[in-house]
Coordinates of C-alpha atoms in Angstrom, one line a residue:
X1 CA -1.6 -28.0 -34.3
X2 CA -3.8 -24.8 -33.4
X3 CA -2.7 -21.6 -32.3
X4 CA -1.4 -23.1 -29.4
X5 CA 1.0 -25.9 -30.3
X6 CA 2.8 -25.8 -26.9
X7 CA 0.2 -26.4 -24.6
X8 CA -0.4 -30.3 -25.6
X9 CA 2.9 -30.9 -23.4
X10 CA 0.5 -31.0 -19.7
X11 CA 0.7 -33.9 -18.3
X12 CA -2.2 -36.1 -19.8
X13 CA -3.6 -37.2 -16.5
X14 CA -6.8 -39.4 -18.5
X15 CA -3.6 -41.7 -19.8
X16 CA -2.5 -42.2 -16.3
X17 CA -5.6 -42.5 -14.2
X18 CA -9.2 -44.0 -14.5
X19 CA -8.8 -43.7 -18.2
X20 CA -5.9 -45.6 -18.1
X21 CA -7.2 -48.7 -15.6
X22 CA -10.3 -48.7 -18.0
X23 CA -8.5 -49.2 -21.0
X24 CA -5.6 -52.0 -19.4
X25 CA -8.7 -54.1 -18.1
X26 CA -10.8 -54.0 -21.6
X27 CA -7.6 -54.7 -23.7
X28 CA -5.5 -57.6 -23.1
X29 CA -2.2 -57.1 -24.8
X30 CA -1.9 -59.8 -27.5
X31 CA 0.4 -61.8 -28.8
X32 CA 2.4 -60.3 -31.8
X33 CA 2.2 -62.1 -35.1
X34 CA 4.7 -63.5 -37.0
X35 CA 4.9 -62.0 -40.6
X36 CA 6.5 -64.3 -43.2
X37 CA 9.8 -62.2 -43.7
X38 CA 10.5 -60.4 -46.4
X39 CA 12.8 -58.2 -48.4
X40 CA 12.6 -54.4 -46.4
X41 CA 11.8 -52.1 -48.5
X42 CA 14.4 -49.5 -47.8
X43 CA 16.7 -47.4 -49.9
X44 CA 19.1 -46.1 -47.4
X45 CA 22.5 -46.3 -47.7
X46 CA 24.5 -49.3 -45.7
X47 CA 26.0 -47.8 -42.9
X48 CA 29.6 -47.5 -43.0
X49 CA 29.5 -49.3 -40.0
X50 CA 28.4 -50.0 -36.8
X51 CA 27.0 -47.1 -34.8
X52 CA 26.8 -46.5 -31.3
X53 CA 23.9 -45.9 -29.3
X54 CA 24.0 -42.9 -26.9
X55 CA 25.0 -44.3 -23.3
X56 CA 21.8 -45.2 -21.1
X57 CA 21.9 -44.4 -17.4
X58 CA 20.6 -47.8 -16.8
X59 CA 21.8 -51.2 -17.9
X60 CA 19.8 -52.1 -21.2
X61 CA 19.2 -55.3 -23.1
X62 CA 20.5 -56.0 -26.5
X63 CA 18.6 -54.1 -30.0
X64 CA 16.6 -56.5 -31.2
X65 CA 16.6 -57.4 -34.8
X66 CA 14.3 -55.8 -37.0
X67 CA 11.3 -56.8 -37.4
X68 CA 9.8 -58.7 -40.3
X69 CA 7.4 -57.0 -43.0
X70 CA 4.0 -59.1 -44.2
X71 CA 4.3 -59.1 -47.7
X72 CA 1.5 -57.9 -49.8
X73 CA -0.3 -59.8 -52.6
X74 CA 2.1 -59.5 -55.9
X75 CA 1.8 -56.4 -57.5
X76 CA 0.5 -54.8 -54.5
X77 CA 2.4 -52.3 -52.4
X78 CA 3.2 -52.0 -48.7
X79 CA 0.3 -50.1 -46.8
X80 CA 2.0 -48.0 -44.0
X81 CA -0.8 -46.3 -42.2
X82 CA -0.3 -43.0 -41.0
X83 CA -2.0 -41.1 -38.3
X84 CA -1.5 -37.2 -38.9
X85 CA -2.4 -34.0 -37.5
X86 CA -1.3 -35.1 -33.5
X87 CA 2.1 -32.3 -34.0
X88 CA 1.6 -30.4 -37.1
X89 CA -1.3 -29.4 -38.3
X90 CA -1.3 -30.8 -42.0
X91 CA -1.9 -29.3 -44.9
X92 CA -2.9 -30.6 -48.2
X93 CA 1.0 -29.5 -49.4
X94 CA 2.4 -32.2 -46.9
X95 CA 0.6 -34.4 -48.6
X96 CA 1.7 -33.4 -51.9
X97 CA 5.5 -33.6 -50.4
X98 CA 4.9 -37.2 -49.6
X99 CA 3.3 -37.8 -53.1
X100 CA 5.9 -36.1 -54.8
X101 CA 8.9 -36.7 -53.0
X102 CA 8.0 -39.9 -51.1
X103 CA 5.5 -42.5 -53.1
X104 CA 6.8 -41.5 -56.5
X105 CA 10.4 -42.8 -55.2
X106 CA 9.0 -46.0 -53.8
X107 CA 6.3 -47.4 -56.1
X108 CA 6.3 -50.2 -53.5
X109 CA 4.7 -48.4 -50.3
X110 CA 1.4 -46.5 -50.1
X111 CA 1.2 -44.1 -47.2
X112 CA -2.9 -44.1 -46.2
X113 CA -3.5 -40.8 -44.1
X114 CA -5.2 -41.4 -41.2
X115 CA -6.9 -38.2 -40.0
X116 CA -5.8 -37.7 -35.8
X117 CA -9.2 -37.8 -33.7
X118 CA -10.0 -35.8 -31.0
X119 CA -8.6 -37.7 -27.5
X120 CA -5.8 -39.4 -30.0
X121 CA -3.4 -39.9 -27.0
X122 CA -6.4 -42.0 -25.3
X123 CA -7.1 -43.7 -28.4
X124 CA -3.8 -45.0 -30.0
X125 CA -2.7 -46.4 -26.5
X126 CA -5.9 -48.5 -26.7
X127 CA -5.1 -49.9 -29.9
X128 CA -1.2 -50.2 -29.1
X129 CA -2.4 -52.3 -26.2
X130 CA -4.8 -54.5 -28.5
X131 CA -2.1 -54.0 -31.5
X132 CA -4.6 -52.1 -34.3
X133 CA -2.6 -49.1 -34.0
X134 CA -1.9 -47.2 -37.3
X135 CA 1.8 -47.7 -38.3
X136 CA 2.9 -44.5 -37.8
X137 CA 2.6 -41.7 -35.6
X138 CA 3.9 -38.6 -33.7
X139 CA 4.9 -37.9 -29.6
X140 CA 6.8 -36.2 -27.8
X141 CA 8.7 -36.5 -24.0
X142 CA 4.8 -36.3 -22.4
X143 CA 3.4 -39.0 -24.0
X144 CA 6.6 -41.4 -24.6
X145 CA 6.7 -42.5 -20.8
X146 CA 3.1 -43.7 -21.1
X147 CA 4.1 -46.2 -24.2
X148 CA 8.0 -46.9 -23.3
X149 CA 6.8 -48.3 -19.6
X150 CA 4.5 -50.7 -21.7
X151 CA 6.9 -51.5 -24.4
X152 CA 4.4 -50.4 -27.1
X153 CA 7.4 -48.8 -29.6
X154 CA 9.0 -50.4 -32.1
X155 CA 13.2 -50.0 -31.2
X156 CA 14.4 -47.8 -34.5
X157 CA 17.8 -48.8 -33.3
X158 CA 18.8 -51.8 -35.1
X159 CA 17.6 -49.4 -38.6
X160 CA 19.8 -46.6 -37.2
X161 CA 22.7 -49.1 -37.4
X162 CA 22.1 -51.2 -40.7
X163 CA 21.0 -48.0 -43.0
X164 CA 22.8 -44.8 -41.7
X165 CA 26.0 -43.2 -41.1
X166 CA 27.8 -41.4 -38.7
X167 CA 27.5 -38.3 -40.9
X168 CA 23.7 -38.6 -40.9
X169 CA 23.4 -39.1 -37.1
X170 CA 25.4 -36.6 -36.4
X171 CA 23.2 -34.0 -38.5
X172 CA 20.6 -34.3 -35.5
X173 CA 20.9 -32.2 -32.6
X174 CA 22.5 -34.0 -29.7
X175 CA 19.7 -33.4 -26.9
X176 CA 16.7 -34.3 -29.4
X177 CA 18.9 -37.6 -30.5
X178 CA 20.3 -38.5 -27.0
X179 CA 16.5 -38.0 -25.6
X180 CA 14.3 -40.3 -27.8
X181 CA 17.0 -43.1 -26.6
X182 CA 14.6 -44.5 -23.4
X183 CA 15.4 -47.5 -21.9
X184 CA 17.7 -49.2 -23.7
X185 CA 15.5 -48.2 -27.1
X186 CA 15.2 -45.5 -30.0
X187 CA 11.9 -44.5 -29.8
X188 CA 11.8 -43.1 -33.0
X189 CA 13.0 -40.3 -35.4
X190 CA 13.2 -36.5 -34.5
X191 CA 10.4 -34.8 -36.5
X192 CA 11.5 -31.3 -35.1
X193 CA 12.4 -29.3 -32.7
X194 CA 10.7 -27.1 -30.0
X195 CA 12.5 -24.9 -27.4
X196 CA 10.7 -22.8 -25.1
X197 CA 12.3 -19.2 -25.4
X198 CA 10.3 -15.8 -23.6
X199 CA 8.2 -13.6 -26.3
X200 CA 7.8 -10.1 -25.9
X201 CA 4.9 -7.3 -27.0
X202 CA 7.4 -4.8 -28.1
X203 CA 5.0 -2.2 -28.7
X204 CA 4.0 -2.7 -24.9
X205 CA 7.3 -2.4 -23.6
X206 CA 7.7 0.8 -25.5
X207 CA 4.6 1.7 -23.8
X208 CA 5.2 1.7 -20.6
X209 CA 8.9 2.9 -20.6
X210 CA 10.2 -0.8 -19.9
X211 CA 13.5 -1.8 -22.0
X212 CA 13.4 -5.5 -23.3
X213 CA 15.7 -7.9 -21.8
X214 CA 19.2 -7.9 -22.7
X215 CA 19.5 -9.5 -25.8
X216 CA 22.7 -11.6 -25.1
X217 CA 21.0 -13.3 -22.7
X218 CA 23.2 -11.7 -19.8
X219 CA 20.1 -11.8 -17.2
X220 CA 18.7 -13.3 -14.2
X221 CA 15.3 -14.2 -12.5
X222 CA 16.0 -11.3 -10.0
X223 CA 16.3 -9.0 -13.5
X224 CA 13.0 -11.1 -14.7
X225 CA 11.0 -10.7 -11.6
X226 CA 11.8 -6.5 -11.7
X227 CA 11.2 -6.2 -15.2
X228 CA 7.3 -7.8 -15.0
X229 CA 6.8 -6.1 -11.9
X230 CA 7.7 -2.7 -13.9
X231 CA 5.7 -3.4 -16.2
X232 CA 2.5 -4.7 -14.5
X233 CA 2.7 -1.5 -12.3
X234 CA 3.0 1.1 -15.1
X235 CA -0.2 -0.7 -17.0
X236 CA -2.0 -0.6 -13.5
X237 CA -0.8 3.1 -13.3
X238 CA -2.4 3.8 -16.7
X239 CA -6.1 1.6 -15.2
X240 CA -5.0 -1.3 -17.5
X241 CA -5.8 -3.9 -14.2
X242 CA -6.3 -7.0 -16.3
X243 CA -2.9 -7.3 -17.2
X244 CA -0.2 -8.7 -15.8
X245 CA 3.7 -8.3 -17.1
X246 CA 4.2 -11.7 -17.5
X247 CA 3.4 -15.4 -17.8
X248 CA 5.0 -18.8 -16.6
X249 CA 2.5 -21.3 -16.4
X250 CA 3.8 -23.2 -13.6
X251 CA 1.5 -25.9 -13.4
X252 CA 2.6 -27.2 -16.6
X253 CA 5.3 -29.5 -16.7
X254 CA 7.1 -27.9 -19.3
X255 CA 7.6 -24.5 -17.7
X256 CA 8.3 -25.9 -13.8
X257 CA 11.2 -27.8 -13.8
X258 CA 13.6 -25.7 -16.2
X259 CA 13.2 -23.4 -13.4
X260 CA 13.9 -25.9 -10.3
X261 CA 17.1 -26.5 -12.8
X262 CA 18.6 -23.2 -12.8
X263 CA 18.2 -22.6 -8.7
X264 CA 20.0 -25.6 -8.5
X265 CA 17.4 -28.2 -7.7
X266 CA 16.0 -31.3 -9.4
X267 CA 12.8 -32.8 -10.0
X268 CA 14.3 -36.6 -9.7
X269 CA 17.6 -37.6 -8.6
X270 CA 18.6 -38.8 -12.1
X271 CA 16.9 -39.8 -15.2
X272 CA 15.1 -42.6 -14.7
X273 CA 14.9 -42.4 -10.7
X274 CA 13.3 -43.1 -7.4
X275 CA 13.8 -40.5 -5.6
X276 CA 12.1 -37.1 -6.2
X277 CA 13.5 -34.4 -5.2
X278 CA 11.1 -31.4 -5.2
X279 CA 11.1 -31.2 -1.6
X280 CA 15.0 -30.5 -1.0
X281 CA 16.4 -26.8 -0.1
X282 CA 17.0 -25.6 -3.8
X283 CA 14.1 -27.5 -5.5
X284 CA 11.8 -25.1 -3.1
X285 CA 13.8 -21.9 -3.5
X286 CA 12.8 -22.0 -7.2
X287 CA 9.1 -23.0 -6.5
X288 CA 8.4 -20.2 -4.2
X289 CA 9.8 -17.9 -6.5
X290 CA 7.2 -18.8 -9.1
X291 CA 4.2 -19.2 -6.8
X292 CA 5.3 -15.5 -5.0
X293 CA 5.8 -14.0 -8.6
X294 CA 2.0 -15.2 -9.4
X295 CA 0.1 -15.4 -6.3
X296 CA 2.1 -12.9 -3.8
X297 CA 3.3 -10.2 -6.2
X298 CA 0.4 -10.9 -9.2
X299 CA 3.6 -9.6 -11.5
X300 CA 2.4 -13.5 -13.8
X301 CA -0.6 -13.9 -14.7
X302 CA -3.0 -16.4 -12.6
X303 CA -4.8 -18.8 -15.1
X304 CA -7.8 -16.9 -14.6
X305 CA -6.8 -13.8 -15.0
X306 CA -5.9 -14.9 -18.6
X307 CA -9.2 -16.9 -18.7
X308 CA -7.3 -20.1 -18.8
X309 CA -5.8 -19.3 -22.6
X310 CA -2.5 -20.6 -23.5
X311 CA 0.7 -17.9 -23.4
X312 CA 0.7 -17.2 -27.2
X313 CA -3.3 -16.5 -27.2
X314 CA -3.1 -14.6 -23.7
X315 CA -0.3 -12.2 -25.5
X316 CA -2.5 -11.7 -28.3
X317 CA -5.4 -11.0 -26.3
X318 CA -3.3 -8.3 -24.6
X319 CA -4.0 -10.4 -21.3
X320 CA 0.0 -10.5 -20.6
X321 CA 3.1 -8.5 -22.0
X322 CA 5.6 -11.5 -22.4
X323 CA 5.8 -15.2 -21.5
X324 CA 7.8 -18.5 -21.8
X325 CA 6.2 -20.5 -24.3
X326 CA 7.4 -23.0 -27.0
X327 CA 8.8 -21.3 -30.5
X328 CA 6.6 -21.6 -33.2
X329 CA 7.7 -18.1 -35.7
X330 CA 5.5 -18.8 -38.4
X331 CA 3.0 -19.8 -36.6
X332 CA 2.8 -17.2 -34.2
X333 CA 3.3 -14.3 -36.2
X334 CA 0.5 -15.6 -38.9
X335 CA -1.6 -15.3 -35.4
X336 CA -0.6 -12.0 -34.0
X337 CA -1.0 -10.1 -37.7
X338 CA -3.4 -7.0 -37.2
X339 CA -3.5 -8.0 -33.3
X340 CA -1.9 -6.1 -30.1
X341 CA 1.0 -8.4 -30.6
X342 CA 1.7 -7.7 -33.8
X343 CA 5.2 -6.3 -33.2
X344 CA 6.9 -9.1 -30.9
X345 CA 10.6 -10.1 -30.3
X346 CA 11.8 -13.6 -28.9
X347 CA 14.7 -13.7 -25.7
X348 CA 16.5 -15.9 -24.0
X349 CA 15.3 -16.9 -20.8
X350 CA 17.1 -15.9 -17.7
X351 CA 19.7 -17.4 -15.8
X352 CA 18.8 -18.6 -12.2
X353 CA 21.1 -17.3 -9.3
X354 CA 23.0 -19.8 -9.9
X355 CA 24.2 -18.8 -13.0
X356 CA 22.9 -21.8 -14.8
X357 CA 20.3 -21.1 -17.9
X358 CA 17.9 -23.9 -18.7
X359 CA 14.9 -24.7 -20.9
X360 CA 12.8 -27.5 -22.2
X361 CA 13.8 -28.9 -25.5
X362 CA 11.4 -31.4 -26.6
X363 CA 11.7 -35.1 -28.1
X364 CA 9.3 -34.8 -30.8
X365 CA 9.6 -38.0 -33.1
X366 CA 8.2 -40.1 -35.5
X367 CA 7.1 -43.0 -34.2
X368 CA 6.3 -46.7 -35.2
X369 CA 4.0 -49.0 -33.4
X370 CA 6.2 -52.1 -31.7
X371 CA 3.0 -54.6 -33.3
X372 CA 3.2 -52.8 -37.0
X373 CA 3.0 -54.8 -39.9
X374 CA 4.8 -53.3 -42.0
X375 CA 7.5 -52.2 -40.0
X376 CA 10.1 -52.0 -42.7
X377 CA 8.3 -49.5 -44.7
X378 CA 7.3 -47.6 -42.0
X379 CA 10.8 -47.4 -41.3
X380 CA 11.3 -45.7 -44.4
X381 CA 8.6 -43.3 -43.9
X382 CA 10.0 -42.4 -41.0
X383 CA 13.1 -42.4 -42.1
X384 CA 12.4 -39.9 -44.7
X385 CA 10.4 -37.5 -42.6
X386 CA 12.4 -37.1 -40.7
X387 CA 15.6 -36.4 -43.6
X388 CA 16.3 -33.3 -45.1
X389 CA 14.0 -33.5 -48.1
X390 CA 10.8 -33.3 -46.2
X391 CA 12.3 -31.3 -43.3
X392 CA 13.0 -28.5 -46.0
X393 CA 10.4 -28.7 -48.3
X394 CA 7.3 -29.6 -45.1
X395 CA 8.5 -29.0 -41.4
X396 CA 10.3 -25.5 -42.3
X397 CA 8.9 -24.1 -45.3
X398 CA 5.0 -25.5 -44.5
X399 CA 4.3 -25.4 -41.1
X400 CA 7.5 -22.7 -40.3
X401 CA 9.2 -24.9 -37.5
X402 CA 12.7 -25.6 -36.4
X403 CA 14.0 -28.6 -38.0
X404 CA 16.0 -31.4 -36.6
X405 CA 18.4 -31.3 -38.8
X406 CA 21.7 -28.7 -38.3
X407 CA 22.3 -28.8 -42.0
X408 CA 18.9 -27.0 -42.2
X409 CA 18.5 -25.1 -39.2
X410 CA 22.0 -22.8 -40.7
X411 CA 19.0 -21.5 -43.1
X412 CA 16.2 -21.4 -41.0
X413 CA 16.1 -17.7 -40.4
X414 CA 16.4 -16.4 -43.4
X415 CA 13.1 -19.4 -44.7
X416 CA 11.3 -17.5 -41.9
X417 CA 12.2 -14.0 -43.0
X418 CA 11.4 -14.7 -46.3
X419 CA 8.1 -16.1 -45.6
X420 CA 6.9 -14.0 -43.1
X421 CA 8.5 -10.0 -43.8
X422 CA 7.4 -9.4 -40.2
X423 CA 9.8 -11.1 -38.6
X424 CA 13.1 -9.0 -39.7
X425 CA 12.2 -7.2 -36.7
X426 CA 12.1 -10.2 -34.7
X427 CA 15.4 -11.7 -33.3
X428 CA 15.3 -15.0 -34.4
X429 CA 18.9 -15.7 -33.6
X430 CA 17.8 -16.6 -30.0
X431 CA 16.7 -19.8 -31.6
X432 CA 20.0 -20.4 -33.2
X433 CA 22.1 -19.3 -30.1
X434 CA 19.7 -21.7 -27.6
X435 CA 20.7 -24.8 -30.0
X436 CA 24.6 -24.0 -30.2
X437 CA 24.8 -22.6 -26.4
X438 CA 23.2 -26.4 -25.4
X439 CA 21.1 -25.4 -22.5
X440 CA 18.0 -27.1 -24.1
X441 CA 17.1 -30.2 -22.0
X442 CA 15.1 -33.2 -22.3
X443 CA 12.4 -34.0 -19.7
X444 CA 13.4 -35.2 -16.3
X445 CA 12.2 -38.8 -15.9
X446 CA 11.1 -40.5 -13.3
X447 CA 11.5 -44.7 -12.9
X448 CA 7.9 -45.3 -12.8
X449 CA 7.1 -41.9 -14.2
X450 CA 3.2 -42.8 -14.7
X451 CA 3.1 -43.1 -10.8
X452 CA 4.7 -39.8 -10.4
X453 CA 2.7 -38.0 -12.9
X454 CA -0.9 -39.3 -11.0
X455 CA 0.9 -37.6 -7.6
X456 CA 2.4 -34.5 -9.0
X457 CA 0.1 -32.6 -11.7
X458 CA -2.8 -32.6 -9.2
X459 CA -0.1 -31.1 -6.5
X460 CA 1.0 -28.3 -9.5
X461 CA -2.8 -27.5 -10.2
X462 CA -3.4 -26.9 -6.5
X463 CA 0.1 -25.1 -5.8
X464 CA -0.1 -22.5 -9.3
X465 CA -4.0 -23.1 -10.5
X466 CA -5.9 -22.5 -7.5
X467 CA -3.2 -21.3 -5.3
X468 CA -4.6 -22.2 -1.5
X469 CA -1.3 -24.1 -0.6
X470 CA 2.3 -22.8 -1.5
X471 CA 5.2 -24.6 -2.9
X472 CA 5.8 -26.3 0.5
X473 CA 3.6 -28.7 -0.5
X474 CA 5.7 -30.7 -2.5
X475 CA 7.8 -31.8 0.6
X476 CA 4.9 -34.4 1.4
X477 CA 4.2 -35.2 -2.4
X478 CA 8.2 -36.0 -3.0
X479 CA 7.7 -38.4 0.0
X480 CA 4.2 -39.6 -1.4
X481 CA 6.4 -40.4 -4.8
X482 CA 9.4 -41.7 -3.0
X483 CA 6.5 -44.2 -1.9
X484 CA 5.3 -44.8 -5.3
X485 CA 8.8 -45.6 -6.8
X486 CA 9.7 -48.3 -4.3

């Protein structure tokens, strides 16, 4: 993870285009082997009993039964390759928490690292395809549809059921857990969470005589659109033309459809459906207003006019006064010391006119390769990872981000506080307050949301990159998807 952890959510267009057809025609899926079965090497506890599965929105098939684990030679342990770096950017301490707190408690698995090359996402759908994939690995909502639609993932399902209890399960936060189940499958484990929340440049706000948004949230996009245009007129005023008040970069997925959401339009009729919707009344009331706030008002930024950086590195640059990224405290704030950002504050975004608030919360998991060999122990890996030993002690006290867990995320402000001073100044509790006020969504999906994806990410970078055809565009593309998904 860089600087700028959010911006890996764009649609990855290589996985779904030419890239893609290259890859399907030089690997053949094979056939999975059978392993001779064995013992699993788990410790969990036996779940009290059987659990149940969030409902699907589409008829699903039976879990299958866990799969079998190759035994090693006696005396050897279980290998569980691991391929790090794709989320977080690892430290040697994570290491030393899995050392410490994972291999020392079972003698019987041996996690090999597995450094994450550049063009991963490319790279471990090729060897999912050919089944060399390492073991385990991280995603999230952008790259899941790519591997569910193949049936690459290994269902965590019929683990959830046979090693953990309701009281576990219900320490995960409902949108994360309810998300990573996809068709009839848990795709994995929540690693942690990310919620895209507006960050302000205080000390630029104080400059130009523009209060910061309410912060009980009790705002609207016609409040948003008046307070960036406030404040990108008083720093033209003062000769400061190469800013702009604010930043929503539109032609990322992430930041376009929360926004369709809250003017009352959808993206897809319903998860997993066939007809898109971005051409309907609503769905086009909230697209104009983003293309007229950045390419009829200039109150957001153009990509250009930030030189193409992500949010986080434009506000540090000074390029833009506040924007809706994803929330990263620690990370941010180790990257804004001594900069023109160095005083920030973090607000809920606003409501649309219809009263309804939404943002993206993302499905961030540890995953485990369908053809694994050892998929019991990498079970437990993930299993752990994603428990509160290394969610304290790695995801929150390392790298500074929000875990999955609610037992831990009661604490999470004051970790933050404590290891960055700075951010007593910063209001945190938005973080808090977006997780209990549930507004945090998953991704919309489409049925055949690889065929979508190759229609509409051009269609954003033409509408909000370059900017020669307004949102009205979309009417023909939702037909051109329609088409796609029959």
């Amino acid at each position: 993870m860089g600087s700028e952890p959010i911006s890996r959510r764009k649609f990855l267009i290589a996985s779904t285009a030419t890239g893609l057809a290259a890859v399907l025609a030089a690997c053949a899926p094979k056939e999975a082997t059978t392993a001779p079965a064995a013992e699993a090497p788990t410790t969990a506890p036996a779940a009290e009993g059987p659990t149940t599965a969030p409902a699907a929105e589409e008829p699903t098939k039976q879990a299958e039964a866990p799969a079998t684990t190759s035994k090693p030679a006696a005396g050897e342990p279980y290998t569980v390759r691991f391929l790090s770096g794709a989320g977080i950017d690892y430290r040697a301490s994570f290491y030393k928490v899995l050392q410490e707190e994972f291999e020392s408690n079972h003698p019987d698995i041996k996690v090999q690292v597995e450094p994450c090359p550049e063009g991963w996402e490319q790279k471990i759908l090729t060897e999912m395809i050919a089944g060399t994939a390492p073991d385990v690995f991280e995603a999230w909502g952008n790259i899941f549809y790519n591997w569910v639609e193949r049936d690459l993932l290994l269902d965590c399902q019929p683990y959830v059921d046979a090693t953990m209890t309701q009281e576990e399960i219900a320490d995960y936060t409902e949108f994360q857990w309810e998300g990573l189940f996809m068709r009839g499958k848990r795709v994995g484990m929540p690693s942690y969470i990310n919620i895209v929340t507006l960050t302000c440049n205080v000390a630029a706000f104080d400059e130009y005589g523009v209060p910061l948004p309410p912060e009980d949230g009790e705002w609207d996009h016609d409040d948003y659109r008046e307070m960036v245009g406030a404040l990108t007129e008083a720093a033209r005023s003062k000769g400061n033309n190469s800013i702009c008040g604010g930043l929503i970069p539109c032609w990322e997925w992430y930041s376009l459809w929360n926004h369709i959401h809250m003017f009352g339009g959808k993206v897809v009729d319903q998860k997993y459906g066939k007809k898109c919707l971005l051409g309907e009344p609503e769905a086009q009331e909230g697209l104009k207003w983003l293309y007229d706030l950045e390419f009829v008002d200039n109150y957001n930024a153009q990509p250009e006019q930030v030189e193409r950086k992500g949010g986080r590195q434009a506000l540090n640059a000074g390029l833009i006064i506040c924007n809706e990224d994803g929330t990263y405290p620690k990370t941010f704030d180790e990257s804004a010391e001594g900069g023109p950002c160095e005083h920030w504050d973090l607000r809920h975004v606003p409501k649309g006119p219809t009263g309804i608030r939404s943002t993206l919360g993302t499905t961030d998991a540890w995953s485990i390769a369908k053809q694994s060999k050892n998929p019991d122990a990498a079970w437990t890996l993930v299993r752990f990872m994603s428990g509160p030993v290394y969610q304290a002690k790695a995801v929150v006290a390392e790298a500074g981000f929000i875990p999955a867990l609610k037992s831990l995320q009661v604490g999470f402000i004051a970790k933050m506080r404590e290891l960055r001073p700075n951010m007593n100044n910063v209001r945190l509790e938005t973080i808090t307050e977006v997780l209990d006020w549930g507004y945090a969504e998953d991704t919309p999906w489409f049925d055949k949301q690889a065929a979508a994806v190759d229609l509409i990410v051009p269609a954003l970078e033409k509408v909000f990159m370059v900017g020669d055809v307004g949102p009205e565009y979309f009417i023909d593309i939702a037909k051109q998807v329609d088409a796609a998904q029959a």
